[in-house]
Structures are given as structure tokens and as C-alpha cells.
Coordinates of N, CA and C in Angstrom, one line a residue:
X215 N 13.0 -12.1 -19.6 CA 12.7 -12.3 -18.2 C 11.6 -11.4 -17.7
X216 N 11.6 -9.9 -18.1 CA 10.7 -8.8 -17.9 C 8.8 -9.7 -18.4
X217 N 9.0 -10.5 -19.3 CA 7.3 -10.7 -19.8 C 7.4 -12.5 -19.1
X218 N 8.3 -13.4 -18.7 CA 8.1 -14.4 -17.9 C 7.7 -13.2 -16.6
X219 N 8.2 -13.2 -15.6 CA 8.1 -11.9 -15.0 C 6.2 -11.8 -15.0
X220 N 5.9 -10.8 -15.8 CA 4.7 -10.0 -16.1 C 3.9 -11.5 -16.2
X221 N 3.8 -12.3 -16.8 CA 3.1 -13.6 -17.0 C 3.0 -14.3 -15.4
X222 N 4.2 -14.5 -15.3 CA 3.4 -15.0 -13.3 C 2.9 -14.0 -12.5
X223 N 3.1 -12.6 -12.8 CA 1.7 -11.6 -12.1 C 0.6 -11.9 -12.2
X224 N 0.2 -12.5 -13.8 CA -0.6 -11.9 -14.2 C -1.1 -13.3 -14.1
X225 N -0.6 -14.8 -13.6 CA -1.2 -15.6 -13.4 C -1.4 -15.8 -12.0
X226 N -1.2 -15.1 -11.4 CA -1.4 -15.3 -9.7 C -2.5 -14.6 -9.3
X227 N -2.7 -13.5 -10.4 CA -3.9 -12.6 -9.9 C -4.8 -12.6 -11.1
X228 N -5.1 -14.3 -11.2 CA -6.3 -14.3 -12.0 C -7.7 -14.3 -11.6
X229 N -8.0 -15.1 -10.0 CA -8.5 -14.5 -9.5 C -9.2 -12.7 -9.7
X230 N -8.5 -12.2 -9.4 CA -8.9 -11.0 -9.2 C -8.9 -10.0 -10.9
X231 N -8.2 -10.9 -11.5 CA -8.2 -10.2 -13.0 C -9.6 -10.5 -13.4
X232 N -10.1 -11.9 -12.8 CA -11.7 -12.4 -13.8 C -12.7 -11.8 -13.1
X233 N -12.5 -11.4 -12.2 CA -13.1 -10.4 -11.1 C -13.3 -9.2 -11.6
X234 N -12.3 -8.8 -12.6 CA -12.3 -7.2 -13.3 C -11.7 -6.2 -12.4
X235 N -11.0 -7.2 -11.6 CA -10.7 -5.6 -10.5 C -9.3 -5.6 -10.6
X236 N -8.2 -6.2 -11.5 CA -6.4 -5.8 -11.5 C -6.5 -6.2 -12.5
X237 N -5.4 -5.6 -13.7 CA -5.0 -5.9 -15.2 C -3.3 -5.8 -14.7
X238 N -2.4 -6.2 -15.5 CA -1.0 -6.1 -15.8 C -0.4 -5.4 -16.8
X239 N 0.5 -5.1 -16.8 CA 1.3 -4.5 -18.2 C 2.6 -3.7 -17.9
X240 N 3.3 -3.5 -18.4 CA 5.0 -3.5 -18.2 C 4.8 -1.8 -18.2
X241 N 5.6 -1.4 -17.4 CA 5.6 0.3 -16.8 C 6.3 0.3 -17.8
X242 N 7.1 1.9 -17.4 CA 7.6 2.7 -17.9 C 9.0 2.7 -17.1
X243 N 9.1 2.4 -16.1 CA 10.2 2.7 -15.1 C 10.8 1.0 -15.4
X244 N 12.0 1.1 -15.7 CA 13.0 -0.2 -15.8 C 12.7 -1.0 -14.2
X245 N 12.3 -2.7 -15.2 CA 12.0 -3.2 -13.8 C 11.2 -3.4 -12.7
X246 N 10.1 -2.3 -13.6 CA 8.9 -2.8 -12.7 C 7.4 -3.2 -13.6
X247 N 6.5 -3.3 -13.1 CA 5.1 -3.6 -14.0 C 4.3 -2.4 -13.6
X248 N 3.5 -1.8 -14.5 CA 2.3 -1.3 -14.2 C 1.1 -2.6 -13.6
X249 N 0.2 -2.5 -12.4 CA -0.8 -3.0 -12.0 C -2.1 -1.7 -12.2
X250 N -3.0 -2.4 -13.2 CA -4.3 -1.3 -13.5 C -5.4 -2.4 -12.9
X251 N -6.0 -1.2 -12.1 CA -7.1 -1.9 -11.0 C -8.4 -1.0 -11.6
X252 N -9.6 -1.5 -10.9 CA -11.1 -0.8 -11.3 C -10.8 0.5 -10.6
X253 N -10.1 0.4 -9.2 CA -9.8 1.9 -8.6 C -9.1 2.3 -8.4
X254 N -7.8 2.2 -9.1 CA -6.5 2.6 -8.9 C -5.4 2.0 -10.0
X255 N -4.3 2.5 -10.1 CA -3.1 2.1 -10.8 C -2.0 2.4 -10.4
X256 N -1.0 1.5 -9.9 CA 0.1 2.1 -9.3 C 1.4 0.8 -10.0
X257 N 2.6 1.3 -10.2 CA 3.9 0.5 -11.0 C 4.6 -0.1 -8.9
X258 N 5.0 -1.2 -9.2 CA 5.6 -2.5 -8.7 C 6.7 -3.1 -9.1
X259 N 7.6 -3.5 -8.4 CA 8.7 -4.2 -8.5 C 8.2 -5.3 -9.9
X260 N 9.1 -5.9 -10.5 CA 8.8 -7.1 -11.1 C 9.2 -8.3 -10.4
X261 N 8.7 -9.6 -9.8 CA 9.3 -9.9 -9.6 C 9.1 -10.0 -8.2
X262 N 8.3 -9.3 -7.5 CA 8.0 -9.8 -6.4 C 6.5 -10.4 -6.2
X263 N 6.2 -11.5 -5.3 CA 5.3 -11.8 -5.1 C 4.2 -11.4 -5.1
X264 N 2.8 -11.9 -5.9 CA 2.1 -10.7 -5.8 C 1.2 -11.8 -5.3
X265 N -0.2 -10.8 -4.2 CA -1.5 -11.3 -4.0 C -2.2 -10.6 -3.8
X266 N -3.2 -10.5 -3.0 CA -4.6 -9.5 -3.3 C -5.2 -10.3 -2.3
X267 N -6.0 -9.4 -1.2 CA -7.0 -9.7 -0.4 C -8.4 -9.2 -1.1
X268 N -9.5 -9.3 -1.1 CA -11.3 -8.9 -1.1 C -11.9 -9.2 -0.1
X269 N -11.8 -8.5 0.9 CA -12.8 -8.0 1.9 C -13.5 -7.0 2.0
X270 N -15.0 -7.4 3.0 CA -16.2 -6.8 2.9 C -15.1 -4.9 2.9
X271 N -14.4 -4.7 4.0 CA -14.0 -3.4 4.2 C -13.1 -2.7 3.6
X272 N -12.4 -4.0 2.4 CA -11.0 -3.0 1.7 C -10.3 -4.2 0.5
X273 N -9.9 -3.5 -0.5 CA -9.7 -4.3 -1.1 C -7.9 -4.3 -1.5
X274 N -7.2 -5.1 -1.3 CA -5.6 -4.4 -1.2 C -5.4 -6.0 -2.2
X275 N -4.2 -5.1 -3.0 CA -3.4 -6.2 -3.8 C -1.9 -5.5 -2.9
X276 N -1.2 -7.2 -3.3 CA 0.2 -7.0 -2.2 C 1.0 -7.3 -3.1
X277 N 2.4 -7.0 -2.5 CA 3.2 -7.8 -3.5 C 4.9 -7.6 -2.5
X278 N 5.3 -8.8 -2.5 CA 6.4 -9.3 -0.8 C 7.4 -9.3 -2.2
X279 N 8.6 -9.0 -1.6 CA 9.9 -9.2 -2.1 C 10.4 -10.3 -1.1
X280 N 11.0 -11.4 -1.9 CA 11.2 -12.7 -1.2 C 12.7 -12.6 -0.6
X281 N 13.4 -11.5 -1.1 CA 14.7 -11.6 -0.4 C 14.4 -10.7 0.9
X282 N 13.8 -9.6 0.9 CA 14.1 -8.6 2.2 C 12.8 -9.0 3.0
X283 N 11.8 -9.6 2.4 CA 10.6 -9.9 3.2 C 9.6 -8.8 3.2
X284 N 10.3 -7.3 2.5 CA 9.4 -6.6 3.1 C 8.4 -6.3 1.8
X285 N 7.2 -5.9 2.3 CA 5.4 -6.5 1.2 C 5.3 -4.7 1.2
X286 N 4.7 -4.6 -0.2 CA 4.4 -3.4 -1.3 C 2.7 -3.6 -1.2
X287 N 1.8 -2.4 -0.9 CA 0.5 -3.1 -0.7 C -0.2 -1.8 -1.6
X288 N -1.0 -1.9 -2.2 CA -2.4 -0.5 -2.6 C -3.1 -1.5 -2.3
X289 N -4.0 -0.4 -1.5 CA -5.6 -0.3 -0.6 C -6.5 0.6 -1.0
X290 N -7.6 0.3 -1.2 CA -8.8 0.9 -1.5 C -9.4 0.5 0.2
X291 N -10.1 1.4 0.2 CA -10.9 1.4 1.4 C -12.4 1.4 1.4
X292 N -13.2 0.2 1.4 CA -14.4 0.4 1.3 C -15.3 1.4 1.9
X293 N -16.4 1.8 1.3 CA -17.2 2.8 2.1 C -16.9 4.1 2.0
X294 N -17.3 4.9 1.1 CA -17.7 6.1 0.8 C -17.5 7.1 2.3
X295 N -16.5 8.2 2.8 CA -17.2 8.8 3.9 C -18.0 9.9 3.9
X296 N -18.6 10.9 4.7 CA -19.4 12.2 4.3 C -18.2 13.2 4.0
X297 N -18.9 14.3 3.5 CA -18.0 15.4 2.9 C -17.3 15.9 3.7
X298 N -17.6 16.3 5.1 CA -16.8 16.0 6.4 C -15.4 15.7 6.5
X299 N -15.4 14.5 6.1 CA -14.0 13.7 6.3 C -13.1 14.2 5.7
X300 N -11.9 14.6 6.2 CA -10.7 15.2 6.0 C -9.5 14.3 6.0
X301 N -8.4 14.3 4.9 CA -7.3 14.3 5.3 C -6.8 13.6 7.2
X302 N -7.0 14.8 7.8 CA -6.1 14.7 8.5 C -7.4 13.7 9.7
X303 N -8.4 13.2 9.1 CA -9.6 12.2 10.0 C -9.1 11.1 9.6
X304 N -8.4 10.7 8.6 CA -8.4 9.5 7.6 C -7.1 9.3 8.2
X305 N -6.1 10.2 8.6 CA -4.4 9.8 9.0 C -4.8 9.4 10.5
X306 N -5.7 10.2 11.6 CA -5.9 9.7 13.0 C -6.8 8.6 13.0
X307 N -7.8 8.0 11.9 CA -8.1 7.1 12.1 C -7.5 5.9 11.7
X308 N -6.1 5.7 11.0 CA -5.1 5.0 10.9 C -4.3 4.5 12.1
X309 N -3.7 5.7 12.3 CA -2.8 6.2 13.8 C -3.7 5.0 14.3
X310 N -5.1 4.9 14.6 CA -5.7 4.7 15.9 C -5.8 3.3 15.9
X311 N -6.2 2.8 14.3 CA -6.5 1.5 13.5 C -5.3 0.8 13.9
X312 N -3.9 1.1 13.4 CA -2.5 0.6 13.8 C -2.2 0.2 14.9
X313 N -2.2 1.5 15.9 CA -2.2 1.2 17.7 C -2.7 0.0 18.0
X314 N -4.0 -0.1 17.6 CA -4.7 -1.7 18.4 C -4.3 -2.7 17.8
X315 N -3.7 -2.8 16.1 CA -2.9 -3.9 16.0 C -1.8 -4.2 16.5
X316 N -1.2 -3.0 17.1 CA -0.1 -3.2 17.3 C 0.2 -2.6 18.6
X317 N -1.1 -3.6 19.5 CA -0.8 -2.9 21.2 C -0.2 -4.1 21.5
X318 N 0.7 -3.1 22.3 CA 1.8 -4.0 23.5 C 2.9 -4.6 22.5
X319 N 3.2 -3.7 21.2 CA 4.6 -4.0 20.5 C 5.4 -2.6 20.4
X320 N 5.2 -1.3 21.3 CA 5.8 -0.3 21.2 C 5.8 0.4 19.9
X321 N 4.6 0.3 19.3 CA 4.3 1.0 18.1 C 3.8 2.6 18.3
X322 N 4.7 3.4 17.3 CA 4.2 5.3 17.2 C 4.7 5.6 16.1
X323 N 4.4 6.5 15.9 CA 4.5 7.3 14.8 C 5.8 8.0 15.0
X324 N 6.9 7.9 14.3 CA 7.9 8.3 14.2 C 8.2 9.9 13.2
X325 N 6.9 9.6 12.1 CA 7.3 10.8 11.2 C 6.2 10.7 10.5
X326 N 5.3 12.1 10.3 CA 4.3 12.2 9.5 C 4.3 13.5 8.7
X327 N 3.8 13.7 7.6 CA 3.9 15.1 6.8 C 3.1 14.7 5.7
X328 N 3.3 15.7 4.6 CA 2.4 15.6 3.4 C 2.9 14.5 2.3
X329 N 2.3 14.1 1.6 CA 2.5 13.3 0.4 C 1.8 13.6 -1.4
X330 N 2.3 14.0 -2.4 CA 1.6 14.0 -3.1 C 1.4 12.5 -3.7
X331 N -0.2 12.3 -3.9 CA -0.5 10.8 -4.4 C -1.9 10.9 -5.1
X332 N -1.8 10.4 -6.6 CA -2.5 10.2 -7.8 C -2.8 11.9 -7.9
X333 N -1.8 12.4 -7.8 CA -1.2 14.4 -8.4 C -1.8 14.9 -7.3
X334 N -2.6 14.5 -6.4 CA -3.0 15.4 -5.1 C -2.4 15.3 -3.4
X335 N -2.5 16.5 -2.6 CA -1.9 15.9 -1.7 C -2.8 15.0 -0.8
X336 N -2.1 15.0 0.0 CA -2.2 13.7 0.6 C -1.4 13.2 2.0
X337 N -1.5 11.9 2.9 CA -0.8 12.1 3.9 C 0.6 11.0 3.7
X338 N 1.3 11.4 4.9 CA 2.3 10.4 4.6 C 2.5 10.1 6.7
X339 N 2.8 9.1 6.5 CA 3.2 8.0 8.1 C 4.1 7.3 8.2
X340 N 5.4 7.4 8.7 CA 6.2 6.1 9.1 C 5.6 5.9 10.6
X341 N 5.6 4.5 10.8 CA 5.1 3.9 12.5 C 6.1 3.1 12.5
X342 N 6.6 2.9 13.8 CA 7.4 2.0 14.0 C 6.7 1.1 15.1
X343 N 7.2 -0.3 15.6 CA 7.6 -1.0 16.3 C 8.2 -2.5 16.3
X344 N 7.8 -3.0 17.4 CA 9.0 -4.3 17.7 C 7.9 -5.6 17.2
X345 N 8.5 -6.5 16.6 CA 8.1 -8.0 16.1 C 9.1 -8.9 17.1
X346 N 8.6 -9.8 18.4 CA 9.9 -10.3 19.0 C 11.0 -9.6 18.9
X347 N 12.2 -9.9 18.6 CA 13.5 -8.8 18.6 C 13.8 -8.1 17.6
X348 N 12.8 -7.8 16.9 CA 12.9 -7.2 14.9 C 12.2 -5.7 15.4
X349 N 13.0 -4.7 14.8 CA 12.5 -3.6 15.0 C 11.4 -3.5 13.4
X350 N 10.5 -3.1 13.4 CA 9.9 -3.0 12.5 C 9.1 -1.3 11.6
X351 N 9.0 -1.1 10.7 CA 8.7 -0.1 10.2 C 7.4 0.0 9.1
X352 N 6.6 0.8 9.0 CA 5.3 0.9 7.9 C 5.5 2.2 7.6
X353 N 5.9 2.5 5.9 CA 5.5 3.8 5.2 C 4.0 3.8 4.5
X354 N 3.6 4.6 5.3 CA 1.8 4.8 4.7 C 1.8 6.2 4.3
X355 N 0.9 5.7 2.9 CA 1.1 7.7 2.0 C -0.5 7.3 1.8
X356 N -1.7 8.5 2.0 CA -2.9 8.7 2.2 C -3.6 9.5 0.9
X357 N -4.8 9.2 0.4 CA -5.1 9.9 -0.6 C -6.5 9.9 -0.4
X358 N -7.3 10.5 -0.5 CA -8.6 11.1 -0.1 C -9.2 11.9 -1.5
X359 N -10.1 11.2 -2.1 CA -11.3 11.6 -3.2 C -12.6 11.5 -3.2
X360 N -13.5 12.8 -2.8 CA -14.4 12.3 -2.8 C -15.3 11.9 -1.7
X361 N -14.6 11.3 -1.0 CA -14.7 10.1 0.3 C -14.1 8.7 0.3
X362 N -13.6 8.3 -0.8 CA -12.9 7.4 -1.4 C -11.6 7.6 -0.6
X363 N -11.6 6.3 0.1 CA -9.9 6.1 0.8 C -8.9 5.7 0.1
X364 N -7.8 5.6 -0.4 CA -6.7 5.0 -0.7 C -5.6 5.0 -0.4
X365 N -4.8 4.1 -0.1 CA -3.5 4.1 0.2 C -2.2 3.0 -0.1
X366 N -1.1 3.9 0.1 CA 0.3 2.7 -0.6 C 0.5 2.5 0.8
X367 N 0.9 1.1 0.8 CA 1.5 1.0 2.7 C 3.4 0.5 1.9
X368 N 4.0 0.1 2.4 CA 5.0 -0.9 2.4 C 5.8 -0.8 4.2
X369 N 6.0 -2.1 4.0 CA 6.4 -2.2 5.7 C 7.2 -3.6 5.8
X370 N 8.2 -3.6 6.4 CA 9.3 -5.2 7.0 C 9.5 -4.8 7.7
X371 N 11.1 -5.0 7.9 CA 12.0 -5.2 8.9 C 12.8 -3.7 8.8
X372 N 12.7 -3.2 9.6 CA 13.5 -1.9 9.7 C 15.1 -2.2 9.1
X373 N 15.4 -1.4 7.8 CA 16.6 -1.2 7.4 C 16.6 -2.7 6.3
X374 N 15.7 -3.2 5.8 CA 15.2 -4.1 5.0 C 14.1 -3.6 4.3
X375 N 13.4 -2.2 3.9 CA 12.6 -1.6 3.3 C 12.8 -0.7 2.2
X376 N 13.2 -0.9 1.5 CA 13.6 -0.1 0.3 C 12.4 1.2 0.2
X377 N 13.1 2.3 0.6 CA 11.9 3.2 0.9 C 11.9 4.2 -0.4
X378 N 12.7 3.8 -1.5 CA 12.9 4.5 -3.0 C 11.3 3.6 -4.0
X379 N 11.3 2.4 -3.3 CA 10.3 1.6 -3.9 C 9.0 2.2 -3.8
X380 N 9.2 2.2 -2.2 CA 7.7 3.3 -1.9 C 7.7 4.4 -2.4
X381 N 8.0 5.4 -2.6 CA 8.3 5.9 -2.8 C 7.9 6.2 -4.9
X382 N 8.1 5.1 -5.4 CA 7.8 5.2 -6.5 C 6.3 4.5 -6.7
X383 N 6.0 3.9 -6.0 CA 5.0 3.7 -6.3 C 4.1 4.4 -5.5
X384 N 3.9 5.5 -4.8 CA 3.3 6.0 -4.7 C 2.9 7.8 -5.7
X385 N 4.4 7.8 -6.4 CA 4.3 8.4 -7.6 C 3.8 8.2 -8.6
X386 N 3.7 7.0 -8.8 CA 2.7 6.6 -10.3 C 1.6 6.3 -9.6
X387 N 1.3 6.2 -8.4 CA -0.5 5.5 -8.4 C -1.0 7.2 -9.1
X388 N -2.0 5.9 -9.6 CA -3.3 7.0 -9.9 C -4.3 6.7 -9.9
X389 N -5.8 7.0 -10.1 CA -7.2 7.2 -10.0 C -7.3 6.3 -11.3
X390 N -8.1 4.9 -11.3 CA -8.8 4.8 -12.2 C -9.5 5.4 -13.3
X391 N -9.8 5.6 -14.6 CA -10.5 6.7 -15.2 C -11.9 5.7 -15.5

């Protein structure tokens, strides 16, 4: 089941595999896949949906669990910034990014602190708010190289987010070599 499984990953994101920018292959952790990207690598559920956006500003593969709804995402962030940019420029220019998506739905920041991600620290963000009558929640863990943005998001329905998931995958992401 684990390599049918790994075979519809790895057929959904052919796309992006003939592109050279995601490869597949079976983790280490029971149950999930390693995804190896041109800029990143991070382990995934098996078994949940996977897709991938390419835009001009960011390039994020996704991956939705069809029972709780709630979507597992790594983001690269296009655009190099100056040496300048810090950590904590990269977490308020999120904060700020989010708010306008999510003006007039009672969206804040509920809890922010450090994260280690791909062995360095890093930021971490739960935001909440409301979807119609659905309380909603986003865990965002922040990683900063260089000027190189990256991040794990995962986000649903409040108390429908398996936050052991995030959680692991933002332990195995790592840096490209």
C-alpha cells in the first residue's frame, strides 16, 4: 500500500518532477514519504493529496488530508532579501501578509516563539480566525538562509489539525544540498 501510496505522489506531481523541482521516496518515519525538492526536503503524510503551486513569488508544494480537510504545505519564497532581513522582518511581514488575507475574518496571532527548522532556529506562528461559522487555525514555522525564505504552513479547521504532523515535518525539512 506504502509504494501504491508513493506512486500516486509521484504521479500527480509529474508536473513538477519534469520541472526538476520535487522527487519522491519513502521516509524513515512509518507512514509517511520523504518529498526532495531543488530547495528543500521535508517527510509528509502518505496518502494525502498532494499538489504544488509555481508562481512568479513562491513556489509551495501542498498536500490536503481528505478526511480532516486540513492541507500540509513547504514554501520557498521567491526573491533573495538583503543581509538586513531578519528573522523577526520575515515573521511581521507574514503577520502583515495574513491580516489582509484575512481582513474582516477576526484573524491574530494567538502564539508565536522560536522553531528549530532544517537544524536552525527559526520562527514559529499559530493565527487564528473565522471561515463562516468554522473557527480556523494556521501553524507557520519560519526559516531564513542567506535571504532565502522558507516555510512549513499547515492550517484547517480548528481541532481538525493534527499539529504532531506539523510538527514533524518541520523536523525533517531540510536545505537542499
Amino acid at each position: 500500500l506504502e509504494e501504491a501510496n508513493m506512486h500516486f505522489v509521484k504521479s500527480l506531481l509529474v508536473g513538477a518532477s519534469l520541472a526538476g523541482l520535487v522527487a519522491v521516496s519513502p521516509a524513515m518515519a512509518s507512514g509517511n514519504v520523504k518529498v526532495d525538492g531543488s530547495r528543500f526536503s521535508m517527510e509528509v503524510p502518505s496518502g494525502w493529496n498532494p499538489g504544488y503551486k509555481d508562481l512568479d513569488n513562491l513556489f509551495m508544494i501542498f498536500f490536503k488530508d481528505s478526511k480532516s480537510g486540513a492541507v500540509l504545505e513547504g514554501v520557498y519564497v521567491r526573491g533573495a532579501q538583503d543581509a538586513k532581513f531578519t528573522l523577526k522582518d520575515f515573521k511581521k511581514a507574514r503577520v502583515d501578509q495574513q491580516n489582509k488575507a484575512y481582513e474582516g475574518k477576526h484573524h491574530k496571532v494567538a502564539k508565536e516563539g522560536d522553531a528549530t527548522m532544517g537544524g536552525a532556529k527559526g520562527n514559529y506562528i499559530l493565527t487564528t480566525w473565522k471561515e463562516g461559522d468554522k473557527n480556523m487555525e494556521k501553524h507557520t514555522a519560519q526559516h531564513l538562509k542567506d535571504g532565502h525564505r522558507y516555510m512549513v504552513v499547515m492550517w484547517g479547521e480548528k481541532g481538525k489539525v493534527d499539529k504532531k504532523v506539523f510538527d514533524h515535518a518541520v523536523s525533517s525539512f531540510a536545505l537542499a544540498k
